PDB file of C-alpha atoms in Angstrom:
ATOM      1  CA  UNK P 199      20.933 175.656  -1.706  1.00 63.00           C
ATOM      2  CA  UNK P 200      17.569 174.498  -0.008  1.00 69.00           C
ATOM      3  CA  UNK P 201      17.078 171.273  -2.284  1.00 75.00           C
ATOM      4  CA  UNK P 202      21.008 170.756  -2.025  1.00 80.00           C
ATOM      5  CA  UNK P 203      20.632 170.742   1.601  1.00 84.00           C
ATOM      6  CA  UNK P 204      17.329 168.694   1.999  1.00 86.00           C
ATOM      7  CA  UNK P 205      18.393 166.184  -0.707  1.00 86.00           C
ATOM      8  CA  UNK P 206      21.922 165.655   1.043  1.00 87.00           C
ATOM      9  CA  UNK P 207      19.947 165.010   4.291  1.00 89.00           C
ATOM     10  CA  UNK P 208      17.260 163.395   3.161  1.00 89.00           C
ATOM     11  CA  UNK P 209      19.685 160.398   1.553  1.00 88.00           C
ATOM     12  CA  UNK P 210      21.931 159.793   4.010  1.00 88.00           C
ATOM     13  CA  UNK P 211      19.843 160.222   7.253  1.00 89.00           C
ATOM     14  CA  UNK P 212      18.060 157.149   5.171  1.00 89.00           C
ATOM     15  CA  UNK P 213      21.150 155.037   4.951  1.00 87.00           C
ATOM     16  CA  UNK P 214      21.993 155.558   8.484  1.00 87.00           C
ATOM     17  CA  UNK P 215      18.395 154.835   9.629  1.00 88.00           C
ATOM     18  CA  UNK P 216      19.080 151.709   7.450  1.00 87.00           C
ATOM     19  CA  UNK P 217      22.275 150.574   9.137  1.00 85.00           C
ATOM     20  CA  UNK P 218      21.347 151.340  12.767  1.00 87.00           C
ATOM     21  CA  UNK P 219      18.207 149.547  11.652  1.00 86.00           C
ATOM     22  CA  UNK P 220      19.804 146.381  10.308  1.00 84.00           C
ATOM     23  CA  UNK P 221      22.108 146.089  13.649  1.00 84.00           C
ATOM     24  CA  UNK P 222      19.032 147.050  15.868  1.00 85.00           C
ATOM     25  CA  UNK P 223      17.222 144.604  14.574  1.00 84.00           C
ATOM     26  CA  UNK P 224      19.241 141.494  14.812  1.00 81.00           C
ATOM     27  CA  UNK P 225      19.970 142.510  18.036  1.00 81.00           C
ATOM     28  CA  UNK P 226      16.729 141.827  19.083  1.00 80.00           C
ATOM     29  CA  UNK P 227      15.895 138.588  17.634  1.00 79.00           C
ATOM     30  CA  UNK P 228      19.855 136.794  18.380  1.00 75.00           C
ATOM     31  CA  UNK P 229      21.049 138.254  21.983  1.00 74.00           C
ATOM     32  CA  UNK P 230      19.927 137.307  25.058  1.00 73.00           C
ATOM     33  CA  UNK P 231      20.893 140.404  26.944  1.00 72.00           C
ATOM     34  CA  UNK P 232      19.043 142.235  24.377  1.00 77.00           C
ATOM     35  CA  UNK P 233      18.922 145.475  26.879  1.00 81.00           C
ATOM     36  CA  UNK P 234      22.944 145.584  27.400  1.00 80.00           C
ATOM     37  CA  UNK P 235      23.529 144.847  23.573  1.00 80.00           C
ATOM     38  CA  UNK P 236      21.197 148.054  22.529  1.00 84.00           C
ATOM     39  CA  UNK P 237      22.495 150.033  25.344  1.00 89.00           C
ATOM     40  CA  UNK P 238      26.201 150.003  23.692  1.00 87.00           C
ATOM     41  CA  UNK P 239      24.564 149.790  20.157  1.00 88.00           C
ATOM     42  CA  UNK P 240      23.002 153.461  20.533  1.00 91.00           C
ATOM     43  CA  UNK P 241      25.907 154.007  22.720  1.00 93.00           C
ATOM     44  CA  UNK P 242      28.161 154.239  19.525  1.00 90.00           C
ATOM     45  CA  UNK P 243      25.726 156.189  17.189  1.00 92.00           C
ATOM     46  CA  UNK P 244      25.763 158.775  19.793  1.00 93.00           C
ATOM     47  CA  UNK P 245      29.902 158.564  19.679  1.00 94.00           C
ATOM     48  CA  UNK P 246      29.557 158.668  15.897  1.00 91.00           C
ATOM     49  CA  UNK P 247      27.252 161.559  15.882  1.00 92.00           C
ATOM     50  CA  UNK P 248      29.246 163.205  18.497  1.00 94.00           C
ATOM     51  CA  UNK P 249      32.698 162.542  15.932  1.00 93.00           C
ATOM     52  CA  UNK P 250      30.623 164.455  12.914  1.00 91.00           C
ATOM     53  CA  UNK P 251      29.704 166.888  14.908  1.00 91.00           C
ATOM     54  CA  UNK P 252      33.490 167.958  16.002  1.00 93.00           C
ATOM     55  CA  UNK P 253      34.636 167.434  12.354  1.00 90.00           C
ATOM     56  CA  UNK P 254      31.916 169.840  11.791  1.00 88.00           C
ATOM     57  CA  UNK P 255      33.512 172.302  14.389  1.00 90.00           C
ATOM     58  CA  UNK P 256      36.984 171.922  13.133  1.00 91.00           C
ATOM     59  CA  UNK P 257      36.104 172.587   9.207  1.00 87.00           C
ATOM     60  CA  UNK P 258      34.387 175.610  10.196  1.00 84.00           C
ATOM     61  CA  UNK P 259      36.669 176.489  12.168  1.00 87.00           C
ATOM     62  CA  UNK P 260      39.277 176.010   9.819  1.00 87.00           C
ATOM     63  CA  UNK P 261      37.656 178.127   7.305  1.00 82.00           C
ATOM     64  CA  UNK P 262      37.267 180.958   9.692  1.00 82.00           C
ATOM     65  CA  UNK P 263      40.721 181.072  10.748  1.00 87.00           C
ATOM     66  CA  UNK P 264      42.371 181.146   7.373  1.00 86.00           C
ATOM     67  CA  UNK P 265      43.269 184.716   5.747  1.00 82.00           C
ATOM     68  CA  UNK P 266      40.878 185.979   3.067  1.00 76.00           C
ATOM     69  CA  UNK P 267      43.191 185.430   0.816  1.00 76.00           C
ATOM     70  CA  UNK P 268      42.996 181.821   1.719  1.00 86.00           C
ATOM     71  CA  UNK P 269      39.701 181.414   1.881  1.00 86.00           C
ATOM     72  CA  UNK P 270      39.056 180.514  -1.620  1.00 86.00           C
ATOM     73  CA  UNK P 271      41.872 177.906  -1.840  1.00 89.00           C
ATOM     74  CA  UNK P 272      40.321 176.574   1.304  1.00 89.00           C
ATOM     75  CA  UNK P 273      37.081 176.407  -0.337  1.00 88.00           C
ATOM     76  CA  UNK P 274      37.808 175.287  -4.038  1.00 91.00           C
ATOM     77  CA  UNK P 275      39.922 172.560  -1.679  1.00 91.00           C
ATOM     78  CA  UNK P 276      36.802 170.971   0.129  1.00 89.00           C
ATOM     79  CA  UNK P 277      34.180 171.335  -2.482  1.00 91.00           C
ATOM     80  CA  UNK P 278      36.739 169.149  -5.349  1.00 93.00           C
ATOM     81  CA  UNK P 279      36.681 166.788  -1.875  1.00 92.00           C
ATOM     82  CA  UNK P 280      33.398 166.526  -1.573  1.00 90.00           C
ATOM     83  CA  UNK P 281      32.733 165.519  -4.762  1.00 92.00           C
ATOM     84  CA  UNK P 282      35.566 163.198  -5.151  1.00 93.00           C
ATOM     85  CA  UNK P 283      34.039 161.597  -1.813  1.00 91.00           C
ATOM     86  CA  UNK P 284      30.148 161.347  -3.477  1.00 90.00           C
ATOM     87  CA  UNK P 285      31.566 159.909  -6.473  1.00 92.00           C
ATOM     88  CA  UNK P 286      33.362 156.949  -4.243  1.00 91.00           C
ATOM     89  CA  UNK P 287      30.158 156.757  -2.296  1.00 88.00           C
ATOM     90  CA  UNK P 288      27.816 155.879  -5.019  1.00 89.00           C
ATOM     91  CA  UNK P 289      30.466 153.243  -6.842  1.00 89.00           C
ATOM     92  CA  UNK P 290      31.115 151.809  -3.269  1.00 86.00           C
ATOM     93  CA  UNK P 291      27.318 151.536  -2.708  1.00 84.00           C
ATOM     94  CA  UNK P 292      26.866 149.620  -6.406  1.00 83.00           C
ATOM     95  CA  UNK P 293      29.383 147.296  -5.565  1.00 80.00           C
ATOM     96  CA  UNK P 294      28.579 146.306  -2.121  1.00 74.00           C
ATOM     97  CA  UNK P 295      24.842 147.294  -1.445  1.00 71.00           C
ATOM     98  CA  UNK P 296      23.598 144.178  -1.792  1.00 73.00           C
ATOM     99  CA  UNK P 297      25.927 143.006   0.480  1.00 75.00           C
ATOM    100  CA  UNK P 298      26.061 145.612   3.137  1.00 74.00           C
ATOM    101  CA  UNK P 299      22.968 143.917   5.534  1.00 75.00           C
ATOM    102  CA  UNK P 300      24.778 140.413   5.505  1.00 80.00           C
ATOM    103  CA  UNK P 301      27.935 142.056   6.299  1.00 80.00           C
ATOM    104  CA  UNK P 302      26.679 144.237   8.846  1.00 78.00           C
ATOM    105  CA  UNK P 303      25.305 140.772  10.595  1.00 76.00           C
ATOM    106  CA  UNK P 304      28.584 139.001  10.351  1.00 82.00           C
ATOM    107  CA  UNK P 305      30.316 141.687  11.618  1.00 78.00           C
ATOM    108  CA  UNK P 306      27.728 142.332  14.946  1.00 75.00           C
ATOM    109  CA  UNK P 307      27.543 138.126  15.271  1.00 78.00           C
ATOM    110  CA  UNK P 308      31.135 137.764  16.032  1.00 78.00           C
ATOM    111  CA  UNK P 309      31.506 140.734  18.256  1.00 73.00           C
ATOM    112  CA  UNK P 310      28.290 138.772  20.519  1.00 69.00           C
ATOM    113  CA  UNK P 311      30.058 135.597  20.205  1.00 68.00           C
ATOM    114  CA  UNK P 312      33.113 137.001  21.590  1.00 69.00           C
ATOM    115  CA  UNK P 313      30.706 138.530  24.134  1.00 65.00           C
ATOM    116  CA  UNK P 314      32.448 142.116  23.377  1.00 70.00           C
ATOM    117  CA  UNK P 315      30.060 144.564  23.814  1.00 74.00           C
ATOM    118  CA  UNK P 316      32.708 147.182  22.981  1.00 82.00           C
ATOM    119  CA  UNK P 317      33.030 145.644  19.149  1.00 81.00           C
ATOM    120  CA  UNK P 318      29.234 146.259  18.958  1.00 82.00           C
ATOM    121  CA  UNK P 319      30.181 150.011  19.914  1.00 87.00           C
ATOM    122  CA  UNK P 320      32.762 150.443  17.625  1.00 88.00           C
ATOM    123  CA  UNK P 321      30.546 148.627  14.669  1.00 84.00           C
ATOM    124  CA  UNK P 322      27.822 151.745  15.486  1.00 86.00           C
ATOM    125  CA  UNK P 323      30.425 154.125  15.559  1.00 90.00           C
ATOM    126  CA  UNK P 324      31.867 153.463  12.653  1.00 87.00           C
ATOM    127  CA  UNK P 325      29.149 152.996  10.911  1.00 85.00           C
ATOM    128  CA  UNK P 326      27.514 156.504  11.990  1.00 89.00           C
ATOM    129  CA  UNK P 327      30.495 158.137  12.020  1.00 89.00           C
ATOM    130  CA  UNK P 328      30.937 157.711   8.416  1.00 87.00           C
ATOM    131  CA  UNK P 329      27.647 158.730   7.525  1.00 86.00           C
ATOM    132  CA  UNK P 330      28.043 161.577   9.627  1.00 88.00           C
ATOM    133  CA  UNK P 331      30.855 162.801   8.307  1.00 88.00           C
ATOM    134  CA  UNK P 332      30.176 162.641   4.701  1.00 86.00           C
ATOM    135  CA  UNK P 333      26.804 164.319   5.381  1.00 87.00           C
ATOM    136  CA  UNK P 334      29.383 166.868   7.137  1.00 88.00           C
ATOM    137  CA  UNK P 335      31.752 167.368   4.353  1.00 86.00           C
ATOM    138  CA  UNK P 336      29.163 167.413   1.178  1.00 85.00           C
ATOM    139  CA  UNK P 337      26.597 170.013   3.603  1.00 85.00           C
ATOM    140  CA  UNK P 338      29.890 172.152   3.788  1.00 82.00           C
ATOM    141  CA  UNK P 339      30.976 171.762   0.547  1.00 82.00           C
ATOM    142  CA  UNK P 340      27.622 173.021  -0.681  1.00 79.00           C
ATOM    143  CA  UNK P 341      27.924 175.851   1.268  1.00 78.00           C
ATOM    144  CA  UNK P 342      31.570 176.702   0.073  1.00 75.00           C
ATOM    145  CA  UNK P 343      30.101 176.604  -3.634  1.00 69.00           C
ATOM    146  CA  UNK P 344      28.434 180.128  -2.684  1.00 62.00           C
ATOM    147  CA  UNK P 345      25.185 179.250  -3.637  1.00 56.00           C
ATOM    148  CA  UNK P 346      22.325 181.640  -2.506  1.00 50.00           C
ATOM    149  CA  UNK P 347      20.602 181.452   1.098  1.00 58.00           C
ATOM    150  CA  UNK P 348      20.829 182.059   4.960  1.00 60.00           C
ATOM    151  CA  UNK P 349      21.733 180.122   7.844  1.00 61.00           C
ATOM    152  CA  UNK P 350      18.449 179.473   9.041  1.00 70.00           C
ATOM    153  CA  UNK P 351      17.518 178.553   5.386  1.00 74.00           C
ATOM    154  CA  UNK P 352      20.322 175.863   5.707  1.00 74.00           C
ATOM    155  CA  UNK P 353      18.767 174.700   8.852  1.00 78.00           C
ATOM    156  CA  UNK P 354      15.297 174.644   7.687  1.00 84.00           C
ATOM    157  CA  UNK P 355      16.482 172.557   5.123  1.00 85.00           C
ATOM    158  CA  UNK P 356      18.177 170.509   6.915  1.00 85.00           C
ATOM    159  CA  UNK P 357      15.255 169.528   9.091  1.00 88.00           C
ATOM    160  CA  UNK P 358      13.657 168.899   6.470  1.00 91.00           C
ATOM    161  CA  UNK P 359      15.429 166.803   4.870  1.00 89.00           C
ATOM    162  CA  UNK P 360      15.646 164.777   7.946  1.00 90.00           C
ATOM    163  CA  UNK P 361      11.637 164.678   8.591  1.00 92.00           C
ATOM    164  CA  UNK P 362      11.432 163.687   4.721  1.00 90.00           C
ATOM    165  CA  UNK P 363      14.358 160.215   5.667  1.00 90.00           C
ATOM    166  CA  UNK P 364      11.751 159.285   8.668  1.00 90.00           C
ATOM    167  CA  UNK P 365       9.072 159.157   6.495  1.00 89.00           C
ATOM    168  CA  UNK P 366      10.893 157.717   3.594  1.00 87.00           C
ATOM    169  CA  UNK P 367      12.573 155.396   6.006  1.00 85.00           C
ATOM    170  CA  UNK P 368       9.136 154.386   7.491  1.00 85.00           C
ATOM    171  CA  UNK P 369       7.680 153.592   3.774  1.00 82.00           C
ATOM    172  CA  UNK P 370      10.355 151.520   2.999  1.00 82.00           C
ATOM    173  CA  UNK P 371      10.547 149.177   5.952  1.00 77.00           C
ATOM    174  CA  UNK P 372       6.863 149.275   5.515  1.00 78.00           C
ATOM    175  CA  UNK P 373       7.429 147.388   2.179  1.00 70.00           C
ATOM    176  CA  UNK P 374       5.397 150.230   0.224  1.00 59.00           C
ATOM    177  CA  UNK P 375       4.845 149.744  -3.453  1.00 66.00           C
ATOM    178  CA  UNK P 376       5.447 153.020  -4.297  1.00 66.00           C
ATOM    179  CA  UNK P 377       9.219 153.538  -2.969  1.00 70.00           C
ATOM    180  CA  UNK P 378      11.266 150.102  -2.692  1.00 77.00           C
ATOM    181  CA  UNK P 379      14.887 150.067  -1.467  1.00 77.00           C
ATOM    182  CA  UNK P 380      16.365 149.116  -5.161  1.00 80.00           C
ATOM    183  CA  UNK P 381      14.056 152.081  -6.365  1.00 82.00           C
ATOM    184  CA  UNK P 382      15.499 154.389  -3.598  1.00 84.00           C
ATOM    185  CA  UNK P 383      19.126 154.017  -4.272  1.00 84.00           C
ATOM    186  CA  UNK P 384      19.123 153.713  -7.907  1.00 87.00           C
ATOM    187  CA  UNK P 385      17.095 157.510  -7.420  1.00 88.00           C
ATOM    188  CA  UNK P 386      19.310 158.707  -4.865  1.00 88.00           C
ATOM    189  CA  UNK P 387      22.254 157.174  -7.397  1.00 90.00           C
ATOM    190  CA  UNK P 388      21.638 159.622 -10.201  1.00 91.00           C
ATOM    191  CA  UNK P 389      20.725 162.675  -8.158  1.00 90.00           C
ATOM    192  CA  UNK P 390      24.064 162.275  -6.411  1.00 91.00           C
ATOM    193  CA  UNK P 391      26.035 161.793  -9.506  1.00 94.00           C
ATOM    194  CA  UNK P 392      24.402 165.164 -10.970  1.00 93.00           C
ATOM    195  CA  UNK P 393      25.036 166.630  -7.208  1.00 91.00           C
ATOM    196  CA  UNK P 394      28.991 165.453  -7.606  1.00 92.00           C
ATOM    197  CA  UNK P 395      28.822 166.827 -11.267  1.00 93.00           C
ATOM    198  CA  UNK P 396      27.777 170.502 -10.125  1.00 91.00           C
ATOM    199  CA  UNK P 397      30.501 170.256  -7.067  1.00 92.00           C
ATOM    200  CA  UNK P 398      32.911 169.612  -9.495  1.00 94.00           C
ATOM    201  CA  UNK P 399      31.884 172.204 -11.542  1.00 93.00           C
ATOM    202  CA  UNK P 400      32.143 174.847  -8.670  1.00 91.00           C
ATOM    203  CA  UNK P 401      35.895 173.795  -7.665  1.00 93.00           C
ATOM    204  CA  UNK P 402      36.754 173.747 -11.818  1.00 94.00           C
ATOM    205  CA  UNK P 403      35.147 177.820 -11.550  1.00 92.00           C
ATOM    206  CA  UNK P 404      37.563 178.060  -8.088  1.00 91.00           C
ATOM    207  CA  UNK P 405      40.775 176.576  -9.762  1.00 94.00           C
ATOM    208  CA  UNK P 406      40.169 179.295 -12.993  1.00 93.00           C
ATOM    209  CA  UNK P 407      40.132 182.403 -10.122  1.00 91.00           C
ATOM    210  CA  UNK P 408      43.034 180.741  -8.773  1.00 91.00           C
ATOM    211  CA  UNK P 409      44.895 180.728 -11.792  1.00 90.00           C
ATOM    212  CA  UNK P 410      45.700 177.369 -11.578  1.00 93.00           C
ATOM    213  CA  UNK P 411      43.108 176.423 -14.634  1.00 92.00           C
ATOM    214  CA  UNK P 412      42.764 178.625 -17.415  1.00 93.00           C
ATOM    215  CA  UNK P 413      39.156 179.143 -18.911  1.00 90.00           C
ATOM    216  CA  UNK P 414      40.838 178.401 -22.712  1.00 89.00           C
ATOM    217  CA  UNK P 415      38.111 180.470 -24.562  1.00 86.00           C
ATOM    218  CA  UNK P 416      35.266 182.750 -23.466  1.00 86.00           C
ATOM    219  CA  UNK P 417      32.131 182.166 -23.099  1.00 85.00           C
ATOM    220  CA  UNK P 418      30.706 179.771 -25.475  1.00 89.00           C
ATOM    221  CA  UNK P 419      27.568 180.224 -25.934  1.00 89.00           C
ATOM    222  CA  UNK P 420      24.195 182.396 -24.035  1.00 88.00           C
ATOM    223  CA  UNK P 421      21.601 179.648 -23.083  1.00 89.00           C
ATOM    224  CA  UNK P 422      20.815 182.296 -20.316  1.00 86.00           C
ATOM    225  CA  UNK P 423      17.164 183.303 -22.825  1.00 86.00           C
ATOM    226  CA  UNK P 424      16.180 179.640 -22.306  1.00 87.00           C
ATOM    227  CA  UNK P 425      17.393 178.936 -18.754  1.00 86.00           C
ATOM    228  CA  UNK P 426      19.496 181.698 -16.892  1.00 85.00           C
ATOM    229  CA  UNK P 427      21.670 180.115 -14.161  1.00 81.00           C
ATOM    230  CA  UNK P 428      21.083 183.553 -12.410  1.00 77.00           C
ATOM    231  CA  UNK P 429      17.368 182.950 -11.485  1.00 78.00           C
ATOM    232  CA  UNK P 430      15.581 181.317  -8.788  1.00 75.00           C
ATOM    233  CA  UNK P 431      14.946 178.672 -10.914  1.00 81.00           C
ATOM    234  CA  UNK P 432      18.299 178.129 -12.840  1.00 81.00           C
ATOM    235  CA  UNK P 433      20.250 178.402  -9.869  1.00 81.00           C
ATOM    236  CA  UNK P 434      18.390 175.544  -8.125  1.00 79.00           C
ATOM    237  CA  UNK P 435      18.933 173.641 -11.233  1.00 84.00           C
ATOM    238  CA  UNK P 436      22.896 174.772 -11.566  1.00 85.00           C
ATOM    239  CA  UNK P 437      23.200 173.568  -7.484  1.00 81.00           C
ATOM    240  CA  UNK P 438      22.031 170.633  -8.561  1.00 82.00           C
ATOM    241  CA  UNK P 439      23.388 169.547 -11.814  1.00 88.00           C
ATOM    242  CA  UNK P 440      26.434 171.741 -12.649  1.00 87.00           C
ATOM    243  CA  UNK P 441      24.603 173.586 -15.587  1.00 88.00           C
ATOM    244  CA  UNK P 442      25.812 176.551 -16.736  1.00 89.00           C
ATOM    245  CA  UNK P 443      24.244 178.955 -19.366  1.00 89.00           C
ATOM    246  CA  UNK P 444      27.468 180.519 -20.471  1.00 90.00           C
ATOM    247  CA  UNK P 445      30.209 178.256 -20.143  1.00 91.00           C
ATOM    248  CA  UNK P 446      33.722 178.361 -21.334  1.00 93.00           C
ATOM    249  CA  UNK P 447      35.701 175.616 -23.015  1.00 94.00           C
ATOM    250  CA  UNK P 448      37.481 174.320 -19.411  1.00 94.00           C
ATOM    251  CA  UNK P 449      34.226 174.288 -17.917  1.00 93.00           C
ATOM    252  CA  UNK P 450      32.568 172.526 -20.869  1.00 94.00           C
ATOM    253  CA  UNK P 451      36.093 169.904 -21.163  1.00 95.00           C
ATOM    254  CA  UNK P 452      35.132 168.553 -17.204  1.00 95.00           C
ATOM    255  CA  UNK P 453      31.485 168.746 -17.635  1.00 95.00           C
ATOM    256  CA  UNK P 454      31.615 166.318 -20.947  1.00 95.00           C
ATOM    257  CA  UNK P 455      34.888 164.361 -19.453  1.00 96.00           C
ATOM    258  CA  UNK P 456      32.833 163.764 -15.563  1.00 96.00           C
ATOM    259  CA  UNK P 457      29.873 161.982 -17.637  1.00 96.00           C
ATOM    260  CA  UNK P 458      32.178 160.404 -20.108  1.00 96.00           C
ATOM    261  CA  UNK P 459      33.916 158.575 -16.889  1.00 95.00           C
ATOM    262  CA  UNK P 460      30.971 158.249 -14.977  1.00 95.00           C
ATOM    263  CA  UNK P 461      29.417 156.311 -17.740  1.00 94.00           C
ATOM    264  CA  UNK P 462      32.365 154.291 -18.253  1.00 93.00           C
ATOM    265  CA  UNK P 463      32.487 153.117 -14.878  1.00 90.00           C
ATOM    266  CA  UNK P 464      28.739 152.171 -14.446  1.00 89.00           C
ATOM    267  CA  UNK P 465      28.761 150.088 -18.080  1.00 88.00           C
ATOM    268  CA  UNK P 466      32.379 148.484 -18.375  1.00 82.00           C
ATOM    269  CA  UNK P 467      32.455 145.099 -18.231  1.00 76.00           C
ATOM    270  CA  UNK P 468      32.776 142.857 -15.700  1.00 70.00           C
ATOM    271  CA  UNK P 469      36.294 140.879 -14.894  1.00 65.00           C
ATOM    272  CA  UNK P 470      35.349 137.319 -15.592  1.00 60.00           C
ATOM    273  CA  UNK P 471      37.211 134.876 -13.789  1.00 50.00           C
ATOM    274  CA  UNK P 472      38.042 131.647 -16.046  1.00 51.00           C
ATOM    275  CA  UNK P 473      38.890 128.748 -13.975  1.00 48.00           C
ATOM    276  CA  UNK P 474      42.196 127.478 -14.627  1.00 48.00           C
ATOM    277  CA  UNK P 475      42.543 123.480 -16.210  1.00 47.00           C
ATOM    278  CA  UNK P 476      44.536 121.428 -14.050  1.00 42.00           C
TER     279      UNK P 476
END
């Protein structure tokens, strides 16, 4: 759960150092009233912060109000959520990262034209509150998937996945040969599509005790002599990827048909637009 935890952290305290950077930054170098500008601009990451941090509240909340019985419905529920939500993320990200600083910019230089301090608000807001909230949803479902460790484990973690964004966050502005923006997201890419993959996994093992899947064989096969899912070890590993050392044929159906889609969608071809003759 620790590396879960940190990793989760780590990558998107990055992209929201990123974004408040971008908008911080042009707000210096293109407003006059550069002091009123930044006053709303960290005005709205505190509101988006402050939005996570209810959603937070309520999910938890949520969970601990529900029936036992409930419990794992409510769990298998926001676990096949949250990795639905990282799968988005990282297609969304392919498509319009290169994008995302220009658009940003547009966004922040017509709210300043307009002189509407309040649209530079809402831009933060939005911006954080998104981040925020997926960092809220994946962090819980990682801890719905039952995987080993305390609270104060999840908080140590968390901290340090956040120290670990500042000083990534620092090397990359910094221009640093050794971690470049294209190298962090492509990274950060595959990690999260092996962190969706064992998400996935967790709510296909949730739907099976619900009865709503059924396993279609026993186990089938014992890779537990070579790497035991049980261990300190193979459970970080399992967190991370999805592995499992004795899987049945459902389990093994999802695992094969999440990479054959995932595949498809990073190497299909492109739409090609042919003009039309006039």
């Amino acid at each position: 759960m620790f590396g879960s935890i940190a990793f989760v952290v780590w990558r998107e305290s990055v992209e929201a150092l990123l974004v408040i950077g971008i908008l911080d930054a042009w707000l210096r170098a293109e407003t006059r009233d550069t002091g009123r500008a930044r006053m709303f601009l960290w005005g709205g990451v505190v509101a988006g912060l402050a939005f996570a941090g209810v959603l937070a509240a309520l999910l938890v909340g949520l969970g601990d109000a529900i029936s036992e019985e409930a419990q794992l419905t409510y769990t298998t529920t926001v676990v096949l959520i949250a990795a639905a939500l990282i799968l988005q993320m990282v297609f969304w990200m392919r498509k319009h990262g290169r994008s995302m600083k220009r658009d940003l910019e547009t966004q922040l230089s017509t709210a300043v034209d307009r002189q509407s301090w309040w649209g530079v608000f809402i831009l933060a807001l939005v911006a954080v509150a998104r981040e925020g909230s997926e960092t809220v949803i994946f962090l819980y479902g990682i801890l719905s998937s039952g995987a080993a460790g305390g609270l104060m484990s999840g908080i140590g973690a968390g901290l340090f996945g956040f120290a670990l964004a500042l000083l990534s966050y620092g090397l990359l502005q910094a221009g640093s040969r050794v971690l470049s923006w294209r190298l962090f997201f492509r990274i950060t890419e595959i990690m999260l599509l092996f962190l969706a993959c064992a998400l996935l996994m967790t709510g296909v093992d949730g739907l099976i005790d619900l009865e709503i899947l059924p396993r279609l064989s026993r186990r089938l096969w014992d890779s537990g002599w070579l790497l035991s899912d049980g261990d300190a070890t193979g459970g970080f590993i399992s967190a991370l990827t999805g592995y499992r050392a004795t899987p049945n044929l459902m389990e093994l159906i999802v695992f094969v048909g999440y990479w054959v889609l995932v595949l498809f969608l990073i190497y299909r071809p492109k739409r090609r637009t042919t003009p039309v003759a006039a």
